[in-house]
C-alpha atoms as a printed R data frame, in Angstrom:
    type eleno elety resid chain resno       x       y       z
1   ATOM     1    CA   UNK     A     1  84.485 129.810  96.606
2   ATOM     2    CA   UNK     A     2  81.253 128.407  95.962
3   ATOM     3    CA   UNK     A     3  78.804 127.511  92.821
4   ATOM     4    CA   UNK     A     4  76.941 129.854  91.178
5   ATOM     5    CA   UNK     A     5  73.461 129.744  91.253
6   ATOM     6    CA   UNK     A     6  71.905 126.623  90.023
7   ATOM     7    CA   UNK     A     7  68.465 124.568  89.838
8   ATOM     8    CA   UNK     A     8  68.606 120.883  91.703
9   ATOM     9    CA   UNK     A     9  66.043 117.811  90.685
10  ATOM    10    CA   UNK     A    10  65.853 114.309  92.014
11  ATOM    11    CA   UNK     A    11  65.427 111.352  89.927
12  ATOM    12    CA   UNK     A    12  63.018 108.598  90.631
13  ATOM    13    CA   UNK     A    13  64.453 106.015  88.202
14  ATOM    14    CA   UNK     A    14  65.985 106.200  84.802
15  ATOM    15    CA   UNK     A    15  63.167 107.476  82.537
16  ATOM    16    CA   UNK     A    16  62.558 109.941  85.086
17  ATOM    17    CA   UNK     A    17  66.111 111.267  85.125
18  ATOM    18    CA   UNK     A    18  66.211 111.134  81.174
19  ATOM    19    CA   UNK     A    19  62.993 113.061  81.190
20  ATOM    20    CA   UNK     A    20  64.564 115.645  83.637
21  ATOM    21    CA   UNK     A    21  67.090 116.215  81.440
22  ATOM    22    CA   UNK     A    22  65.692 116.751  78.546
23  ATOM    23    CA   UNK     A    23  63.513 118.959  80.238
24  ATOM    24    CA   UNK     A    24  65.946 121.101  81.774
25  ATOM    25    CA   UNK     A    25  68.121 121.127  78.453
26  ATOM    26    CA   UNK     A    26  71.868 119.911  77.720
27  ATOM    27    CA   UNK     A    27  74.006 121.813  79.733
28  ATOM    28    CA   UNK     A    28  72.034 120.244  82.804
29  ATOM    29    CA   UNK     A    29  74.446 117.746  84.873
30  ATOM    30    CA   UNK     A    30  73.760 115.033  85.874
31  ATOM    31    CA   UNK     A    31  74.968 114.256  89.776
32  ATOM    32    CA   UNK     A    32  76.032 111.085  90.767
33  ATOM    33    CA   UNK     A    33  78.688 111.058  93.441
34  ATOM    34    CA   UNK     A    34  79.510 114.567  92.633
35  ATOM    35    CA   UNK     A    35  83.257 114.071  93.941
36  ATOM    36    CA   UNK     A    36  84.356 115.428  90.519
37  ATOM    37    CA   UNK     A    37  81.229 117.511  89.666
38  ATOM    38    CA   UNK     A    38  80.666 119.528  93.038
39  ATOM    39    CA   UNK     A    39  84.623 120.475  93.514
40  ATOM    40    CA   UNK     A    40  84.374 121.690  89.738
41  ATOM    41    CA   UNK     A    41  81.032 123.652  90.328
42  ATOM    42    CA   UNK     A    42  82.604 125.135  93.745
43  ATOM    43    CA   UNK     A    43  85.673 126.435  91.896
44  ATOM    44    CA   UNK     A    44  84.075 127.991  89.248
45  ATOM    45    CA   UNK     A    45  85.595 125.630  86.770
46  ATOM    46    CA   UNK     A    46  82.373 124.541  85.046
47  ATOM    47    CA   UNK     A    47  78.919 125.523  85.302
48  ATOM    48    CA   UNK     A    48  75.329 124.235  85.400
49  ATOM    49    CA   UNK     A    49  71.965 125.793  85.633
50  ATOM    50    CA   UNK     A    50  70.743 122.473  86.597
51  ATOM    51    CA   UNK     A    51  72.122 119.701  88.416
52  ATOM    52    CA   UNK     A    52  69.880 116.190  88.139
53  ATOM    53    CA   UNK     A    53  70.264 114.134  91.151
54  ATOM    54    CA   UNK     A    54  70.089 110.237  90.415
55  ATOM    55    CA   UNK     A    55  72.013 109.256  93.196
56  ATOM    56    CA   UNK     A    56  68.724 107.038  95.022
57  ATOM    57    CA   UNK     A    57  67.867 104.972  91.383
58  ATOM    58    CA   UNK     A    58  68.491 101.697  93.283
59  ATOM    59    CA   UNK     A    59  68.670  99.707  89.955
60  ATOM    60    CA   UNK     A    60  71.870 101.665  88.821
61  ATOM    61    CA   UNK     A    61  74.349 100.193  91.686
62  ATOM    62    CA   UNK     A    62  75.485  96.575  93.090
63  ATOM    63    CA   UNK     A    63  77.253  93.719  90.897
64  ATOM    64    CA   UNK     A    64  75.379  91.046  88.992
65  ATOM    65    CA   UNK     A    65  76.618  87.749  87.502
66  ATOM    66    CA   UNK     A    66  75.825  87.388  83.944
67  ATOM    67    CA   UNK     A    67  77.417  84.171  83.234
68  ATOM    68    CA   UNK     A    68  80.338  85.071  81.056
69  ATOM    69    CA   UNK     A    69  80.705  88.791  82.501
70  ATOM    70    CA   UNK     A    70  79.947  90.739  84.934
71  ATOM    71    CA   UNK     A    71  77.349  94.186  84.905
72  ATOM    72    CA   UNK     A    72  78.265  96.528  87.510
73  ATOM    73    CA   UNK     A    73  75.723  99.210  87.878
74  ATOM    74    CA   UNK     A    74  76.622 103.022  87.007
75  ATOM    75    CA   UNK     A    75  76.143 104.062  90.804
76  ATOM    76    CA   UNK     A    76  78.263 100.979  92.436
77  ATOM    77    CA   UNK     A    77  80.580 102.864  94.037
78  ATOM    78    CA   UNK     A    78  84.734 102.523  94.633
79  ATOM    79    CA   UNK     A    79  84.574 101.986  98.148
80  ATOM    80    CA   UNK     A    80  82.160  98.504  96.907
81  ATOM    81    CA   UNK     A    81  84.124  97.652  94.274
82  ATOM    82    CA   UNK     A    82  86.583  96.756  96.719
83  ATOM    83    CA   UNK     A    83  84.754  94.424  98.684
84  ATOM    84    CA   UNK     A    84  82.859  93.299  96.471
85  ATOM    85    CA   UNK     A    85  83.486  89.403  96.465
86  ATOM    86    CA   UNK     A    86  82.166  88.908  92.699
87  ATOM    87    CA   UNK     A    87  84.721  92.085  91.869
88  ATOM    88    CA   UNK     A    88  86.896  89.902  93.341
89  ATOM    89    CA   UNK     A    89  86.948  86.928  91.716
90  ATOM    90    CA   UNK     A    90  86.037  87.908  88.339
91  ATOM    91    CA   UNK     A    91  87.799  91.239  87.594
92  ATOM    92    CA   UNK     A    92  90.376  91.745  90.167
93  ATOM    93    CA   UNK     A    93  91.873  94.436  88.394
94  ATOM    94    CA   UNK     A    94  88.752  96.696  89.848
95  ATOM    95    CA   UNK     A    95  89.134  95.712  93.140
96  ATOM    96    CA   UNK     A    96  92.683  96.454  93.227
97  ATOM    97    CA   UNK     A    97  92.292  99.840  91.806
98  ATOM    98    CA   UNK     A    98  89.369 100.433  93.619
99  ATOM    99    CA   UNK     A    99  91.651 101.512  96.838
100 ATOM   100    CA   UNK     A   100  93.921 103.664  95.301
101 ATOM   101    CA   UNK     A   101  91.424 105.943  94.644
102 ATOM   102    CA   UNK     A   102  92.187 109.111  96.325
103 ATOM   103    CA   UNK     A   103  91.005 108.900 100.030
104 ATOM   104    CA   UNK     A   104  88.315 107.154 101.946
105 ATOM   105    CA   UNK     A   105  86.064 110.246 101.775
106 ATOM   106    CA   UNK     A   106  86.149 110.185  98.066
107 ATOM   107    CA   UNK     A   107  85.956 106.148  97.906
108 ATOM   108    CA   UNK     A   108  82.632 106.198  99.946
109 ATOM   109    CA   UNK     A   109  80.743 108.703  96.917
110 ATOM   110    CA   UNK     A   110  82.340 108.204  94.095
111 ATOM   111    CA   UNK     A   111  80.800 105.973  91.722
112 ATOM   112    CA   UNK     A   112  82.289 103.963  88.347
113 ATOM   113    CA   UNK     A   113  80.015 105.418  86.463
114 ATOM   114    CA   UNK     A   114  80.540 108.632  87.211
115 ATOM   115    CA   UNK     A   115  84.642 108.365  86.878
116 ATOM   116    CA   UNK     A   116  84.301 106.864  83.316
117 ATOM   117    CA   UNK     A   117  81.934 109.537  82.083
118 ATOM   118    CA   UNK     A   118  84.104 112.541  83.707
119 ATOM   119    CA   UNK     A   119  86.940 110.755  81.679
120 ATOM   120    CA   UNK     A   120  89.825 111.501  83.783
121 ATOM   121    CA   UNK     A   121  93.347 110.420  82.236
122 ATOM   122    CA   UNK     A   122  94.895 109.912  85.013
123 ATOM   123    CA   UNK     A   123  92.490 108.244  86.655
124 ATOM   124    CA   UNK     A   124  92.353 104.455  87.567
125 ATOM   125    CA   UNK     A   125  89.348 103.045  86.446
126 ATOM   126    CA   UNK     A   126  88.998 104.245  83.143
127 ATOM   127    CA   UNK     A   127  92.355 102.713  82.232
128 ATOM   128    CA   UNK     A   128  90.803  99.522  83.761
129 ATOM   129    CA   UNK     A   129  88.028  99.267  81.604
130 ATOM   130    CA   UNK     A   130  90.019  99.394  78.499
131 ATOM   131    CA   UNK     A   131  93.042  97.032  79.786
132 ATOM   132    CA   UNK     A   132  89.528  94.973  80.886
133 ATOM   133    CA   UNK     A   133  88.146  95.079  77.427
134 ATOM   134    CA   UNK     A   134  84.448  96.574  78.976
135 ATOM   135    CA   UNK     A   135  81.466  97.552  77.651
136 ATOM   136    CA   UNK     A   136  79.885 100.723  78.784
137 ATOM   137    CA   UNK     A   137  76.178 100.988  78.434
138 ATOM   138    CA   UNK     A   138  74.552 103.735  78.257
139 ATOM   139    CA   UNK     A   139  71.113 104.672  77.842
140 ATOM   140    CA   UNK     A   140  68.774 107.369  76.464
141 ATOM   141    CA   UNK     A   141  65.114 107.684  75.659
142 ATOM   142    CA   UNK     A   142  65.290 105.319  72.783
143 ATOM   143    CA   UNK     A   143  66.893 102.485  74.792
144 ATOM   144    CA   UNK     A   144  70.898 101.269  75.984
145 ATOM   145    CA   UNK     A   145  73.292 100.671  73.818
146 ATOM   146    CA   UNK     A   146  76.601  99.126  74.538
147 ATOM   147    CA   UNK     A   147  80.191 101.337  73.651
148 ATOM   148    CA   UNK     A   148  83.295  99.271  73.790
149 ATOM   149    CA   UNK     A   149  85.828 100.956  76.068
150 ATOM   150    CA   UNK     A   150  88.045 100.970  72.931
151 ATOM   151    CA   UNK     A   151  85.741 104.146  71.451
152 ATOM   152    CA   UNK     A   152  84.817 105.415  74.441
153 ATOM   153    CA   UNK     A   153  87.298 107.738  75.668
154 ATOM   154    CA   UNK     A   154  87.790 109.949  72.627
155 ATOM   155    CA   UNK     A   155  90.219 112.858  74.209
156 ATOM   156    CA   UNK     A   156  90.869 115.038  77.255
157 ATOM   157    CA   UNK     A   157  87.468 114.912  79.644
158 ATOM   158    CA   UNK     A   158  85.973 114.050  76.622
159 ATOM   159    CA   UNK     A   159  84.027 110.410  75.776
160 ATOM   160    CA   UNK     A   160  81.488 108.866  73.087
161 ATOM   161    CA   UNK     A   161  78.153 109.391  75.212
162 ATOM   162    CA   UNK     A   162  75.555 112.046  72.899
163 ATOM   163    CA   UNK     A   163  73.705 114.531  74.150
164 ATOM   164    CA   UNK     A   164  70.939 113.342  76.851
165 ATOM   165    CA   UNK     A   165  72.775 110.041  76.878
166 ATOM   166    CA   UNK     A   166  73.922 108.598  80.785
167 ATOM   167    CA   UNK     A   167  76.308 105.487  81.720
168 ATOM   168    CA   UNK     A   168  73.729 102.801  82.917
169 ATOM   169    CA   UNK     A   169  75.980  99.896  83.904
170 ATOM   170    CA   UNK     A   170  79.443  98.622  82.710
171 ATOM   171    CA   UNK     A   171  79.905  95.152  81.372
172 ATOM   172    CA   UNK     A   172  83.640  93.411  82.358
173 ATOM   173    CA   UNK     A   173  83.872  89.991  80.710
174 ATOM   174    CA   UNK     A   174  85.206  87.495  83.395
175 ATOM   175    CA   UNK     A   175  88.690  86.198  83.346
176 ATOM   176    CA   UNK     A   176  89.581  82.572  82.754
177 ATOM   177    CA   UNK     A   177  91.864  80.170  84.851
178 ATOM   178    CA   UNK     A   178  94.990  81.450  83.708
179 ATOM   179    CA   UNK     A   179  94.394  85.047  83.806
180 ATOM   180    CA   UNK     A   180  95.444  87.575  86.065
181 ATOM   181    CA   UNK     A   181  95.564  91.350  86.702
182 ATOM   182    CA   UNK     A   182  97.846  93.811  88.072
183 ATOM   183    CA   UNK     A   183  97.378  97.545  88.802
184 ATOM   184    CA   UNK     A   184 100.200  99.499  90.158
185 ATOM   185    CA   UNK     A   185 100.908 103.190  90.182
186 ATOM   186    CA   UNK     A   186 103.639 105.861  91.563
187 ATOM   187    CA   UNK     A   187 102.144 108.785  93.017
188 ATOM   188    CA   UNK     A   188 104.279 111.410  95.266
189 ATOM   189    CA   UNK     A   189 101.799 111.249  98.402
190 ATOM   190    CA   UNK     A   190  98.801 108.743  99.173
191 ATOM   191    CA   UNK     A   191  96.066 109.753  97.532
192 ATOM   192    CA   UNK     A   192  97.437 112.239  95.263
193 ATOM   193    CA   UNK     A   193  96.755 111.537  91.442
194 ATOM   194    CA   UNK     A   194  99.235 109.012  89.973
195 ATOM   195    CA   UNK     A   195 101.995 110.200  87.713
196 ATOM   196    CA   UNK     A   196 102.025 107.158  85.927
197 ATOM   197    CA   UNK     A   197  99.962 103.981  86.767
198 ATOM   198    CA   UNK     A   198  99.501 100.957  84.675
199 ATOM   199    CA   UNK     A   199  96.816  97.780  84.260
200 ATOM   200    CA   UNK     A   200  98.388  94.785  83.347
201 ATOM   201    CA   UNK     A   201  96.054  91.586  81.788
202 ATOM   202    CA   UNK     A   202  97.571  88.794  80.812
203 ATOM   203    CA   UNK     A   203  97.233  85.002  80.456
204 ATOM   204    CA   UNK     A   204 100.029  82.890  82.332
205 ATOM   205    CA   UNK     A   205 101.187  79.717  80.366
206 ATOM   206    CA   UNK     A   206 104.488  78.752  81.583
207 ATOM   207    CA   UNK     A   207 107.125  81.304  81.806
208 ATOM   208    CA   UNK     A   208 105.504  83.118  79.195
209 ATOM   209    CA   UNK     A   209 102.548  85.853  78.676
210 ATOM   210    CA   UNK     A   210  99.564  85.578  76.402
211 ATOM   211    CA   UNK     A   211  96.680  87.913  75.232
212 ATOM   212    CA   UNK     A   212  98.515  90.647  76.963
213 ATOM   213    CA   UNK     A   213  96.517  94.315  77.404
214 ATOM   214    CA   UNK     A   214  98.597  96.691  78.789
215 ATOM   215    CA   UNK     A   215  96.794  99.985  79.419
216 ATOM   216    CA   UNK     A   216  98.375 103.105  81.137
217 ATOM   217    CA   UNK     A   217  97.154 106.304  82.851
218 ATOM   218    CA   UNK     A   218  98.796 109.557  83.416
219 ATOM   219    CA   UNK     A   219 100.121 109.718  79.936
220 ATOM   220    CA   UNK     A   220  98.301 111.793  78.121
221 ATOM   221    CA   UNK     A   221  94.571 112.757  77.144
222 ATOM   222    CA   UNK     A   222  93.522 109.231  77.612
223 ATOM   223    CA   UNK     A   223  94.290 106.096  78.910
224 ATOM   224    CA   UNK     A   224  97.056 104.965  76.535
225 ATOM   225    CA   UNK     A   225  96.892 101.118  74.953
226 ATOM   226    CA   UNK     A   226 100.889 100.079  75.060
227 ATOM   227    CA   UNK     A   227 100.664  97.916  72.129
228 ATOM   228    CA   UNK     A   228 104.260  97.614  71.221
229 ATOM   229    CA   UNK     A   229 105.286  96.731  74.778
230 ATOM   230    CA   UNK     A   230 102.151  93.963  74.605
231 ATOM   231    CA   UNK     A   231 103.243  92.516  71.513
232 ATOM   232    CA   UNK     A   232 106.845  92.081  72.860
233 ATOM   233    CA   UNK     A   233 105.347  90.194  75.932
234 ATOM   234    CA   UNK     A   234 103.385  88.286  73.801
235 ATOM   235    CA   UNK     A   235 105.965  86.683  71.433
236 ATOM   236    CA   UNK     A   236 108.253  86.587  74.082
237 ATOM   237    CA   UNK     A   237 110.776  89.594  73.023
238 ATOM   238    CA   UNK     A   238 111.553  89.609  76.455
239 ATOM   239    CA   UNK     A   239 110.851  92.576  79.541
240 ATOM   240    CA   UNK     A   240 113.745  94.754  78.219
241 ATOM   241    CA   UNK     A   241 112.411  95.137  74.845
242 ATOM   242    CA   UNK     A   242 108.894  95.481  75.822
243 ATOM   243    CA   UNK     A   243 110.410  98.318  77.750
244 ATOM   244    CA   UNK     A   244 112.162  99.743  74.936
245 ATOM   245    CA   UNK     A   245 108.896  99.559  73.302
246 ATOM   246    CA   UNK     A   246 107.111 102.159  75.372
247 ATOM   247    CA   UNK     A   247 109.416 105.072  74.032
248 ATOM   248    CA   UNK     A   248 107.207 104.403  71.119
249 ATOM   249    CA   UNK     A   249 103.930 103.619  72.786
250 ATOM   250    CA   UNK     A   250 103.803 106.949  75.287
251 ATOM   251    CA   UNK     A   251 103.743 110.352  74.504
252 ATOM   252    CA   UNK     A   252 103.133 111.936  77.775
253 ATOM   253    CA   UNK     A   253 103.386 115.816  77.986
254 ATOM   254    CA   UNK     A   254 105.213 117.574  80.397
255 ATOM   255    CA   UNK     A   255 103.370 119.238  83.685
256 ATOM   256    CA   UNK     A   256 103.945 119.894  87.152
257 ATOM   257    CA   UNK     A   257 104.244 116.181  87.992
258 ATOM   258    CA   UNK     A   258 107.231 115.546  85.843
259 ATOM   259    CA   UNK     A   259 108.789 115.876  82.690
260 ATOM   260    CA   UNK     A   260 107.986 113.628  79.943
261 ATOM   261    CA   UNK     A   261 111.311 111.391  79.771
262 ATOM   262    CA   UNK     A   262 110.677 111.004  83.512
263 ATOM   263    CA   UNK     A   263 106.732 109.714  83.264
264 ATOM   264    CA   UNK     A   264 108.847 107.223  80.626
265 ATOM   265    CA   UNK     A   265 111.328 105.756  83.243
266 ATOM   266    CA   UNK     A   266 108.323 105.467  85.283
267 ATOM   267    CA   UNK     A   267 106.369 103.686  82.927
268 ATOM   268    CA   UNK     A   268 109.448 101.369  82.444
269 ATOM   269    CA   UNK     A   269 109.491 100.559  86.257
270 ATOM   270    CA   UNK     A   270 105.684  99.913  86.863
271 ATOM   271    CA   UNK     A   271 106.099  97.202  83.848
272 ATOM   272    CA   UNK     A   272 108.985  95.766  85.350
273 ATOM   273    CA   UNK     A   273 107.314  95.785  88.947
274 ATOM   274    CA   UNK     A   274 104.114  94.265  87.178
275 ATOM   275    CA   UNK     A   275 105.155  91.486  84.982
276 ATOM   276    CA   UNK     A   276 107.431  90.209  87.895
277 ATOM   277    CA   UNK     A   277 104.178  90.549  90.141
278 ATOM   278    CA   UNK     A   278 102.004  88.517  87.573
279 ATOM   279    CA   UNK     A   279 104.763  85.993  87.296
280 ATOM   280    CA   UNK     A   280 105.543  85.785  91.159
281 ATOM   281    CA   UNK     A   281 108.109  87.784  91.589
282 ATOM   282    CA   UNK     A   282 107.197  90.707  92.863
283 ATOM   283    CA   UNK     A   283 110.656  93.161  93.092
284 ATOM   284    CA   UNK     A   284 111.662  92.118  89.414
């Protein structure tokens, strides 16, 4: 199959895009990557009588160092967020999600931006940015303003942007001496969409865990804050209880990938298989 008939514009820069937009009228797209976007378009799945190409602003992609967090521009894309040396350093979790990220082809085009705003819930990097405690700024004709990734994703596909509104940069605070990430997820093929994956931030001190976020993805309409199983980590319940805990904390729906008491015993592993990673011991 292929699109249906459809208007294309290219961007210059920001206000030129915005302008487009509003010009062309809401149900205009904006195309960044397009990995999500163009397969959508191609199947018939969405539509758009005008797609707004912003892929050449140069000031919407690299990584810059604002002191106390980073700003990663909307356009960086996954492919450079795993190489990225500042990514690195400062929020790991990125670059280790970055290459799990369905397959080089896809890494290459598809931009952070772009995956927060299609919202995904079983994608990887939205899940980051809320285990990450981001900041995604977005901007409009009256100027950016900055949503925490706590209000962002508000249900299936669906996020906190308004109308004529696009995902400028994202804003990851930097992690401290004693922090650490870990991403992991369980997917049946390479490539393939997780059936449950997990962020893990925590500070180490000792044997113990501190300021734990524990964010999942795969269980449900968004990425899913496991605050039970944090706050047993963090008062030092123990692994088994903070297991127990995510009965409570997930309420995945069944689907083709598995029934919902086996995305639990999943989400059970990946925290066992993460903690013991974050503590150095990787096949706890």
């Amino acid at each position: 199959m292929k699109a249906a008939p459809l208007a294309y514009a290219r961007a210059k820069d920001v206000p030129h895009a915005l302008a487009l937009w509003r010009q062309a009228g809401p149900d205009a797209r904006l195309l960044a990557g397009g990995q999500s976007l163009l397969a959508g378009l191609n199947l018939r799945l969405n539509d758009a009588p005008v797609l707004i190409d912003i892929g050449r602003i140069s000031g919407l992609r690299g990584v810059a160092d604002l002191g106390d967090r980073l700003r990663i521009g909307a356009l960086t894309r996954h492919a450079d967020l795993a190489r990225d040396p500042l990514v690195a350093s400062h929020a790991p979790a990125l670059a280790q999600a970055a290459p799990l990220i369905a397959h080089p082809a896809i890494r290459t085009r598809g931009t952070i931006g772009g995956s927060l705003a299609y919202a995904d819930p079983a994608a990887e990097l939205p899940a980051c940015a809320l285990a990450l405690d981001a900041t995604i700024v977005a901007r409009d004709e009256d100027g950016e303003r900055g949503i925490p990734a706590s209000e962002f994703f508000l249900g299936l596909f669906e996020t906190a942007l308004r109308p004529f509104e696009m995902i400028v940069a994202v804003e990851v605070p930097k992690i401290g001496p004693q922090r650490r990430h870990k991403v992991m997820e369980l997917a049946r093929r390479s490539g393939d969409y997780a059936i449950a994956g997990l962020v893990l931030a925590a500070d180490l001190q000792g044997d113990g865990l501190r300021d734990v976020r524990l964010s999942y993805f795969g269980m449900g309409g968004v990425p899913v804050m496991a605050r039970g199983a944090m706050a047993a980590l963090e008062t030092g319940s123990g692994l088994d209880a903070a297991c127990a805990a995510l009965d409570e904390d997930l309420d995945p729906s069944g689907d083709l990938q598995g029934s919902p008491e086996m995305k639990r015993h999943l989400a059970r592993v990946l925290l066992r298989r993460a903690v013991g990673g974050l503590r150095g011991h990787p096949d706890a």
